[in-house]
Every structure is written in structure tokens, then in C-alpha cells.
């Protein structure tokens, strides 16, 4: 009997590491950092991608300030449009940035890189967490750059340092949770060509029908209801309020609630989709 | 002890039955060549065995672990080199190996040494610090192979490791694969090339349209599914008929003669033994012969006959 039981033991007992919870957590973090390192190396090896992806939001900033700014200030005399625009356009910048995530994930699937990762004894969340983490790092870089350019063309925040740090934190963390949505879409479509459109197209109405560029109160009723209550407006309002030290706790909590809500829905959804076969 | 076991594996993609009840097993330390044409189901089976794909039904175990319920354990003991080189274009060769090593949770201090060792073993030292996008197809494949063995996994899967390589790079890859499996590694290798299975594998499973068509060693397949062939030509034209009669007792079919060239072919079971008998019989009748040869059947003969039947 004992002999039989022994023979049924798996062959590679010695090589297998039984993973306790703590060790699993440690590995998950390590794997996540390895993947994040890999993604950041991509940016380092192809700096023109980073340049291109920062030129776009800066162009938006300049175009909106100088093309529409005059018209908007004409309608609301006394307002300084750049002060209204810049906090919003930070949100637009981090969100447009994460659409690249959809393409990157699809590319990894197409090239078989995801298959290799899935055949390794890695933490289940590491590939996606590493991706969204490196996105957040890129988001922080873009936000910093936009603030510098904004300052040069007349943006003057009035909040305390703590307020401003809070505003940057909100913008970057919203980008982080948003890239879980982008990653999920990338896993769903699985090929680069589709991802290029699928990652981007739905973001446009979301960005424009919000309080990012203009006050939704000027919009027609049917649109205003959506624009005032959608998450991008909640984040933009909180970020804007923080930059000018003029924000209610409720506004900040609403923004945090959206961030937490999106994360809690799309993180498990993306991890689940990653675990499924990609055929 | 069987290290890789697949039993009655079924997998359909919509209407297409990719795997139609495939069973195979690989004993510890052996190399199995999974041979079949495009679309036979080779890659699907490898994906099932390497936890990437869940079959519709069937049992799969690696090293005694159930592939479906003990994924995490299976992933610790397997290495996979897929059909396309899944190496990172932007990273250098060394960085690729270090990344995969870290993801196998190897000790960080050892990963670098192991990476350098493999870069040397796979003749990639000179390119070690160049981004992979500058590599040739053969170099990518080699790097991919190196990545799959960085953690010294006891079980290795190579899915068409030489597809798309030129003949020179292919021969080179064979040598590297041979080196990989010296120390008791169990290997399942898929290929469309008979020569490759013949050269590398201990056992061959021929798969066609999702079913196992034949299995055995290369020699067994040749012996069972195709015959040795003795070919000779009588020197004297007039003795052709006499020669045909002299050898008619050997071989399982009647000897054939090519009227143009006078070449007589006899299909026999045991080539070298029959050859002696044929020569003796001809000698007794005083028939002088030229151009005598014994030809082993090629795996191509086996492969073609099996895949054409189906």
C-alpha cells in the first residue's frame, strides 16, 4: 500500500515549490516589477514613441488655448480659459495615453509573447499589473510635462502644494485604472489592427462630452445629463477644484469612488480574460 | 515512467475538430517527435499540454501533475518554445533571457550567469547586447530555445522549432536541440519535417487530421509501413526473364522489371538478409549482375502513404 502511494507521487517533487500565500504575494510583486521594467525599456529603446505621445496632448493644449480660448473667454468675460482647460486636459492626456495599452497588449498576443508569459509560473495578475503600472509612470511623466508647458502659457494654480499633489495623484490614478479597461479591450480584440481602432474610438465622445474642455451647462439637455454625471467629469471637477483650492470633500470622494469602482470592475475582468485561452 | 501523458484528447474550434481523440505518452528522458502536415493538430495539442488551452475532453498530465487542475505546478516544470519566436524585439538577447529567468523565479544572482552561459552555448555572445529586432530568423529561434531552457525545466516542448529556417540554420538548430536534451530532459517536439523527426526523436507519433495515424520508432515505422527495396540489373539482356524467375520466391510482391533499363526491383522484409539470398540465387543460375543496391524506405514513403490514405 505504502509502496503504491509512493509510486503515485508526482515525479518532480523536488523542483516544485509549494506556494504559500506570502511567497505568492512576493512573487506576484516581483513579476509585476519585471514586466513593468520590460515596458519601460520599450519606451527607453523607442523614445520617439514617448515624444509622439506627448506631442499630441501638448498640441491639444495649445490648439484649445489659442483657437477656442478666445471664443470661450468672449462668452464668459473675466474667465481665464487656460486655468479651466489645463486640469481637464491632464485627464484627456492620461486617457489618450492608455489607448496605446490596448495596442501593446494586442501586439503581445499576436507575437506570442503573452503565450510565453502564460506558460511561465508567473503570478496571474503580473502581466497586466506590470503594464498598467508602467502606464501610470508614463502618465506621471506626461502630466508633469503638461504642467510645465501650461505654466509657460499662463496657467496659474492657486491651491496649496498639498492640493496640487492631490490633483496630480487623482489624474495619474485615474489613468492607471483606465488602463485596466484598455488592457481588457486589448485582450478581447487580440490583433493590432482592430486594437488601433477599438482602443481609441469610444474614448472620443467620452472625453468631449464631459467637463474637460467646457462647462457642460452650455450643452443641450440630452447631452448635459450624461456629461455632468459621467466619470471623466467627476475626475476633471475634482482635479480642477484641487488646483484652485476650491473643492468640496464630496467632489473629491466622488472622484475617488469612480476610480475605485472602475478598478474593482475592470481589474478582475481583465485578469479573468487574461486567464482564459486567447484562441 | 511516463512523464508526458495525453489520453483521449478532443478539441474543436467551431466546426473543425482539431483534436479527435489523441492519446500519446513520452517516457522520462525521451524525445517524442510529433509529426504531421499543417493543420494536423500538433500545435493545438502542445497548447493543451502547456496549459495554454483547455481541451473539450481528455486527460493530460505532466510529471504526474494534472495539467487542468495543477497548472501552477505544471508551469514550474515545463519550458515552451512556441511556433513563433516569442522574444521581445526591443530588449537585447541577454535582457530577454534575464527577464524569462526572473519570471521563473530563479535567483537573481544566478540568472545573469545562466544567461551568459546560454548565450555562449547558442552562439549568441556577439549579439548578446543588441536589441533582438536586429537578429536574423535563426538567431531569434535560438534565443527562443535558450529562453525555454533557462530554468532547466525537466520537460520541454518545442513547437516546430525549425519552421521557416533555411537548411543551414535548420541543421544548426538540430545540433542545439541535441545538446539540450542530453541530461535527462523529456522533450516533445513537433515538426512537419520527416528528416527532423528521424534525426532527433526516439519515438515518432504521426498525426493527421486530429488523429494518431501511426506510432513507433523511425525504423519501426519504416519496417511496418514500407518495405526495403533490392534493385539490380542483369548484365546480359537475354537473362532478364531467368533473373525474374530466380528471385520470384523473395519479396512479398512479384518482382518488377523496368523494360527500358532492365532494372529489377524486389520489395522485401529484411533487407540485408534477403540481399544475400537474392545474390546467392542469381549466382547459382549463373546470372551476372551489375548495379546492385539495397534501398531503405524513407520516412517520406511512410508519411505520404499514411496521409494520402486518410
mmCIF file of C-alpha atoms in Angstrom, chain B residues 65-261:
data_model
loop_
_atom_site.group_PDB
_atom_site.id
_atom_site.type_symbol
_atom_site.label_atom_id
_atom_site.label_comp_id
_atom_site.label_asym_id
_atom_site.label_seq_id
_atom_site.Cartn_x
_atom_site.Cartn_y
_atom_site.Cartn_z
ATOM 1 C CA UNK B 65 0.558 16.626 -12.318
ATOM 2 C CA UNK B 66 -2.842 17.204 -13.866
ATOM 3 C CA UNK B 67 -2.468 19.930 -16.469
ATOM 4 C CA UNK B 68 -6.012 21.197 -15.958
ATOM 5 C CA UNK B 69 -6.129 21.362 -12.167
ATOM 6 C CA UNK B 70 -2.462 21.819 -11.233
ATOM 7 C CA UNK B 71 -1.473 24.484 -13.755
ATOM 8 C CA UNK B 72 0.843 26.296 -11.364
ATOM 9 C CA UNK B 73 2.879 23.164 -10.705
ATOM 10 C CA UNK B 74 2.998 22.148 -14.337
ATOM 11 C CA UNK B 75 4.270 25.596 -15.289
ATOM 12 C CA UNK B 76 7.188 25.198 -12.906
ATOM 13 C CA UNK B 77 8.487 22.100 -14.673
ATOM 14 C CA UNK B 78 7.894 22.897 -18.336
ATOM 15 C CA UNK B 79 9.689 25.004 -20.885
ATOM 16 C CA UNK B 80 7.961 26.037 -24.111
ATOM 17 C CA UNK B 81 9.312 27.339 -27.342
ATOM 18 C CA UNK B 82 6.303 28.171 -29.474
ATOM 19 C CA UNK B 83 5.859 28.182 -33.200
ATOM 20 C CA UNK B 84 6.816 31.853 -33.486
ATOM 21 C CA UNK B 85 9.816 33.218 -31.699
ATOM 22 C CA UNK B 86 8.179 34.848 -28.704
ATOM 23 C CA UNK B 87 11.152 37.007 -27.881
ATOM 24 C CA UNK B 88 10.947 40.693 -27.118
ATOM 25 C CA UNK B 89 12.107 42.768 -30.091
ATOM 26 C CA UNK B 90 13.150 45.808 -28.114
ATOM 27 C CA UNK B 91 15.118 44.045 -25.426
ATOM 28 C CA UNK B 92 18.598 42.687 -26.052
ATOM 29 C CA UNK B 93 19.239 38.955 -26.170
ATOM 30 C CA UNK B 94 20.685 38.985 -22.671
ATOM 31 C CA UNK B 95 17.801 41.066 -21.309
ATOM 32 C CA UNK B 96 15.307 38.624 -22.817
ATOM 33 C CA UNK B 97 16.938 35.685 -21.060
ATOM 34 C CA UNK B 98 17.229 37.523 -17.748
ATOM 35 C CA UNK B 99 13.574 38.536 -17.933
ATOM 36 C CA UNK B 100 12.374 34.980 -18.533
ATOM 37 C CA UNK B 101 14.746 33.681 -15.834
ATOM 38 C CA UNK B 102 13.360 36.155 -13.326
ATOM 39 C CA UNK B 103 9.829 35.144 -14.235
ATOM 40 C CA UNK B 104 10.768 31.528 -13.463
ATOM 41 C CA UNK B 105 11.802 32.941 -10.051
ATOM 42 C CA UNK B 106 15.421 31.952 -10.422
ATOM 43 C CA UNK B 107 17.848 33.506 -8.005
ATOM 44 C CA UNK B 108 18.703 36.970 -9.400
ATOM 45 C CA UNK B 109 22.429 36.444 -8.840
ATOM 46 C CA UNK B 110 22.414 33.210 -10.830
ATOM 47 C CA UNK B 111 20.216 34.451 -13.656
ATOM 48 C CA UNK B 112 22.990 36.549 -15.199
ATOM 49 C CA UNK B 113 25.484 33.699 -15.164
ATOM 50 C CA UNK B 114 22.961 31.302 -16.574
ATOM 51 C CA UNK B 115 22.037 33.807 -19.314
ATOM 52 C CA UNK B 116 25.694 34.249 -20.304
ATOM 53 C CA UNK B 117 26.184 30.501 -20.292
ATOM 54 C CA UNK B 118 23.245 30.025 -22.651
ATOM 55 C CA UNK B 119 24.273 32.906 -24.909
ATOM 56 C CA UNK B 120 27.631 31.171 -25.327
ATOM 57 C CA UNK B 121 26.054 27.754 -25.812
ATOM 58 C CA UNK B 122 23.754 29.100 -28.528
ATOM 59 C CA UNK B 123 26.480 31.167 -30.246
ATOM 60 C CA UNK B 124 24.822 34.454 -29.442
ATOM 61 C CA UNK B 125 27.603 36.075 -27.380
ATOM 62 C CA UNK B 126 28.435 38.628 -30.044
ATOM 63 C CA UNK B 127 24.811 39.702 -30.347
ATOM 64 C CA UNK B 128 24.047 39.488 -26.626
ATOM 65 C CA UNK B 129 23.776 43.240 -26.114
ATOM 66 C CA UNK B 130 21.968 44.070 -29.333
ATOM 67 C CA UNK B 131 18.185 44.527 -29.456
ATOM 68 C CA UNK B 132 16.537 41.402 -30.829
ATOM 69 C CA UNK B 133 14.982 43.371 -33.715
ATOM 70 C CA UNK B 134 18.451 43.298 -35.316
ATOM 71 C CA UNK B 135 18.602 39.468 -35.141
ATOM 72 C CA UNK B 136 18.176 37.079 -38.069
ATOM 73 C CA UNK B 137 15.397 34.483 -38.028
ATOM 74 C CA UNK B 138 17.809 31.750 -36.978
ATOM 75 C CA UNK B 139 19.190 33.847 -34.133
ATOM 76 C CA UNK B 140 15.692 34.593 -32.852
ATOM 77 C CA UNK B 141 14.828 30.925 -32.837
ATOM 78 C CA UNK B 142 17.990 30.138 -30.945
ATOM 79 C CA UNK B 143 17.281 32.841 -28.390
ATOM 80 C CA UNK B 144 13.754 31.495 -28.024
ATOM 81 C CA UNK B 145 15.153 27.995 -27.440
ATOM 82 C CA UNK B 146 17.603 29.367 -24.895
ATOM 83 C CA UNK B 147 14.780 31.173 -23.077
ATOM 84 C CA UNK B 148 12.773 27.969 -22.871
ATOM 85 C CA UNK B 149 15.593 26.149 -21.066
ATOM 86 C CA UNK B 150 16.892 28.920 -18.815
ATOM 87 C CA UNK B 151 15.326 27.335 -15.738
ATOM 88 C CA UNK B 152 16.480 23.827 -16.766
ATOM 89 C CA UNK B 153 12.922 22.533 -16.937
ATOM 90 C CA UNK B 154 12.750 18.724 -16.838
ATOM 91 C CA UNK B 155 10.037 18.763 -19.521
ATOM 92 C CA UNK B 156 10.404 20.688 -22.732
ATOM 93 C CA UNK B 157 8.008 21.448 -25.587
ATOM 94 C CA UNK B 158 9.320 22.692 -28.913
ATOM 95 C CA UNK B 159 6.646 23.551 -31.434
ATOM 96 C CA UNK B 160 8.080 23.444 -34.951
ATOM 97 C CA UNK B 161 11.449 24.726 -33.807
ATOM 98 C CA UNK B 162 12.896 24.963 -37.306
ATOM 99 C CA UNK B 163 9.928 26.043 -39.423
ATOM 100 C CA UNK B 164 10.865 28.980 -41.600
ATOM 101 C CA UNK B 165 14.610 28.453 -41.267
ATOM 102 C CA UNK B 166 16.899 27.879 -44.207
ATOM 103 C CA UNK B 167 18.507 24.422 -44.429
ATOM 104 C CA UNK B 168 21.770 25.600 -42.900
ATOM 105 C CA UNK B 169 20.110 27.251 -39.894
ATOM 106 C CA UNK B 170 17.909 24.179 -39.513
ATOM 107 C CA UNK B 171 20.875 21.807 -39.244
ATOM 108 C CA UNK B 172 22.415 24.197 -36.775
ATOM 109 C CA UNK B 173 19.256 24.222 -34.661
ATOM 110 C CA UNK B 174 19.233 20.441 -34.611
ATOM 111 C CA UNK B 175 22.643 20.439 -33.016
ATOM 112 C CA UNK B 176 21.470 22.856 -30.358
ATOM 113 C CA UNK B 177 18.358 20.787 -29.674
ATOM 114 C CA UNK B 178 20.504 17.682 -29.343
ATOM 115 C CA UNK B 179 22.607 19.441 -26.737
ATOM 116 C CA UNK B 180 19.505 20.490 -24.828
ATOM 117 C CA UNK B 181 18.274 17.014 -24.216
ATOM 118 C CA UNK B 182 21.427 15.330 -23.061
ATOM 119 C CA UNK B 183 20.731 15.477 -19.342
ATOM 120 C CA UNK B 184 17.509 13.529 -18.997
ATOM 121 C CA UNK B 185 15.140 16.161 -20.316
ATOM 122 C CA UNK B 186 11.861 14.835 -21.611
ATOM 123 C CA UNK B 187 11.082 16.502 -24.915
ATOM 124 C CA UNK B 188 8.051 16.711 -27.135
ATOM 125 C CA UNK B 189 8.932 18.166 -30.487
ATOM 126 C CA UNK B 190 6.503 18.904 -33.296
ATOM 127 C CA UNK B 191 7.627 19.087 -36.865
ATOM 128 C CA UNK B 192 6.473 18.877 -40.456
ATOM 129 C CA UNK B 193 9.851 17.548 -41.494
ATOM 130 C CA UNK B 194 10.350 13.806 -41.540
ATOM 131 C CA UNK B 195 14.062 14.225 -41.631
ATOM 132 C CA UNK B 196 13.890 16.215 -38.429
ATOM 133 C CA UNK B 197 11.838 13.637 -36.562
ATOM 134 C CA UNK B 198 14.108 10.911 -37.904
ATOM 135 C CA UNK B 199 17.220 12.750 -36.753
ATOM 136 C CA UNK B 200 16.076 13.968 -33.347
ATOM 137 C CA UNK B 201 13.340 11.742 -31.977
ATOM 138 C CA UNK B 202 13.437 8.408 -30.136
ATOM 139 C CA UNK B 203 9.823 7.799 -30.998
ATOM 140 C CA UNK B 204 7.528 9.256 -33.569
ATOM 141 C CA UNK B 205 3.790 9.812 -33.456
ATOM 142 C CA UNK B 206 2.304 10.540 -36.827
ATOM 143 C CA UNK B 207 -0.745 12.725 -36.520
ATOM 144 C CA UNK B 208 -3.165 13.634 -39.269
ATOM 145 C CA UNK B 209 -6.495 15.457 -39.092
ATOM 146 C CA UNK B 210 -6.501 15.368 -35.308
ATOM 147 C CA UNK B 211 -5.916 11.637 -35.046
ATOM 148 C CA UNK B 212 -2.894 9.463 -34.420
ATOM 149 C CA UNK B 213 -2.173 7.714 -37.709
ATOM 150 C CA UNK B 214 0.836 5.666 -36.628
ATOM 151 C CA UNK B 215 3.492 5.492 -33.952
ATOM 152 C CA UNK B 216 6.797 3.839 -33.239
ATOM 153 C CA UNK B 217 10.480 4.420 -33.766
ATOM 154 C CA UNK B 218 11.535 5.714 -37.155
ATOM 155 C CA UNK B 219 12.832 2.218 -38.009
ATOM 156 C CA UNK B 220 9.636 0.530 -36.876
ATOM 157 C CA UNK B 221 7.515 2.872 -38.929
ATOM 158 C CA UNK B 222 9.629 2.219 -41.976
ATOM 159 C CA UNK B 223 9.652 -1.530 -41.409
ATOM 160 C CA UNK B 224 5.943 -1.817 -40.713
ATOM 161 C CA UNK B 225 4.581 0.624 -43.186
ATOM 162 C CA UNK B 226 7.013 0.383 -46.074
ATOM 163 C CA UNK B 227 9.443 -2.240 -47.327
ATOM 164 C CA UNK B 228 13.121 -2.372 -48.036
ATOM 165 C CA UNK B 229 13.838 -2.493 -51.720
ATOM 166 C CA UNK B 230 16.504 -4.521 -53.555
ATOM 167 C CA UNK B 231 17.392 -3.265 -57.004
ATOM 168 C CA UNK B 232 19.666 -4.929 -59.546
ATOM 169 C CA UNK B 233 20.195 -5.220 -63.280
ATOM 170 C CA UNK B 234 21.317 -8.394 -65.125
ATOM 171 C CA UNK B 235 24.315 -7.640 -67.296
ATOM 172 C CA UNK B 236 23.047 -9.824 -70.134
ATOM 173 C CA UNK B 237 19.771 -8.664 -71.687
ATOM 174 C CA UNK B 238 18.757 -12.256 -72.509
ATOM 175 C CA UNK B 239 18.946 -13.321 -68.880
ATOM 176 C CA UNK B 240 16.252 -10.876 -67.702
ATOM 177 C CA UNK B 241 13.486 -13.429 -67.679
ATOM 178 C CA UNK B 242 15.637 -16.023 -65.940
ATOM 179 C CA UNK B 243 16.598 -13.454 -63.313
ATOM 180 C CA UNK B 244 12.953 -12.577 -62.634
ATOM 181 C CA UNK B 245 12.146 -16.234 -62.086
ATOM 182 C CA UNK B 246 15.188 -16.755 -59.853
ATOM 183 C CA UNK B 247 14.120 -14.058 -57.412
ATOM 184 C CA UNK B 248 10.376 -14.547 -57.598
ATOM 185 C CA UNK B 249 10.428 -16.521 -54.327
ATOM 186 C CA UNK B 250 11.658 -13.500 -52.385
ATOM 187 C CA UNK B 251 9.724 -10.373 -51.545
ATOM 188 C CA UNK B 252 6.038 -10.047 -50.825
ATOM 189 C CA UNK B 253 5.001 -8.978 -54.311
ATOM 190 C CA UNK B 254 6.149 -10.191 -57.695
ATOM 191 C CA UNK B 255 9.448 -8.602 -58.674
ATOM 192 C CA UNK B 256 9.054 -5.685 -61.047
ATOM 193 C CA UNK B 257 11.121 -5.020 -64.120
ATOM 194 C CA UNK B 258 11.663 -1.741 -65.880
ATOM 195 C CA UNK B 259 11.683 -2.778 -69.558
ATOM 196 C CA UNK B 260 13.626 0.304 -70.613
ATOM 197 C CA UNK B 261 16.580 -0.008 -68.276
#
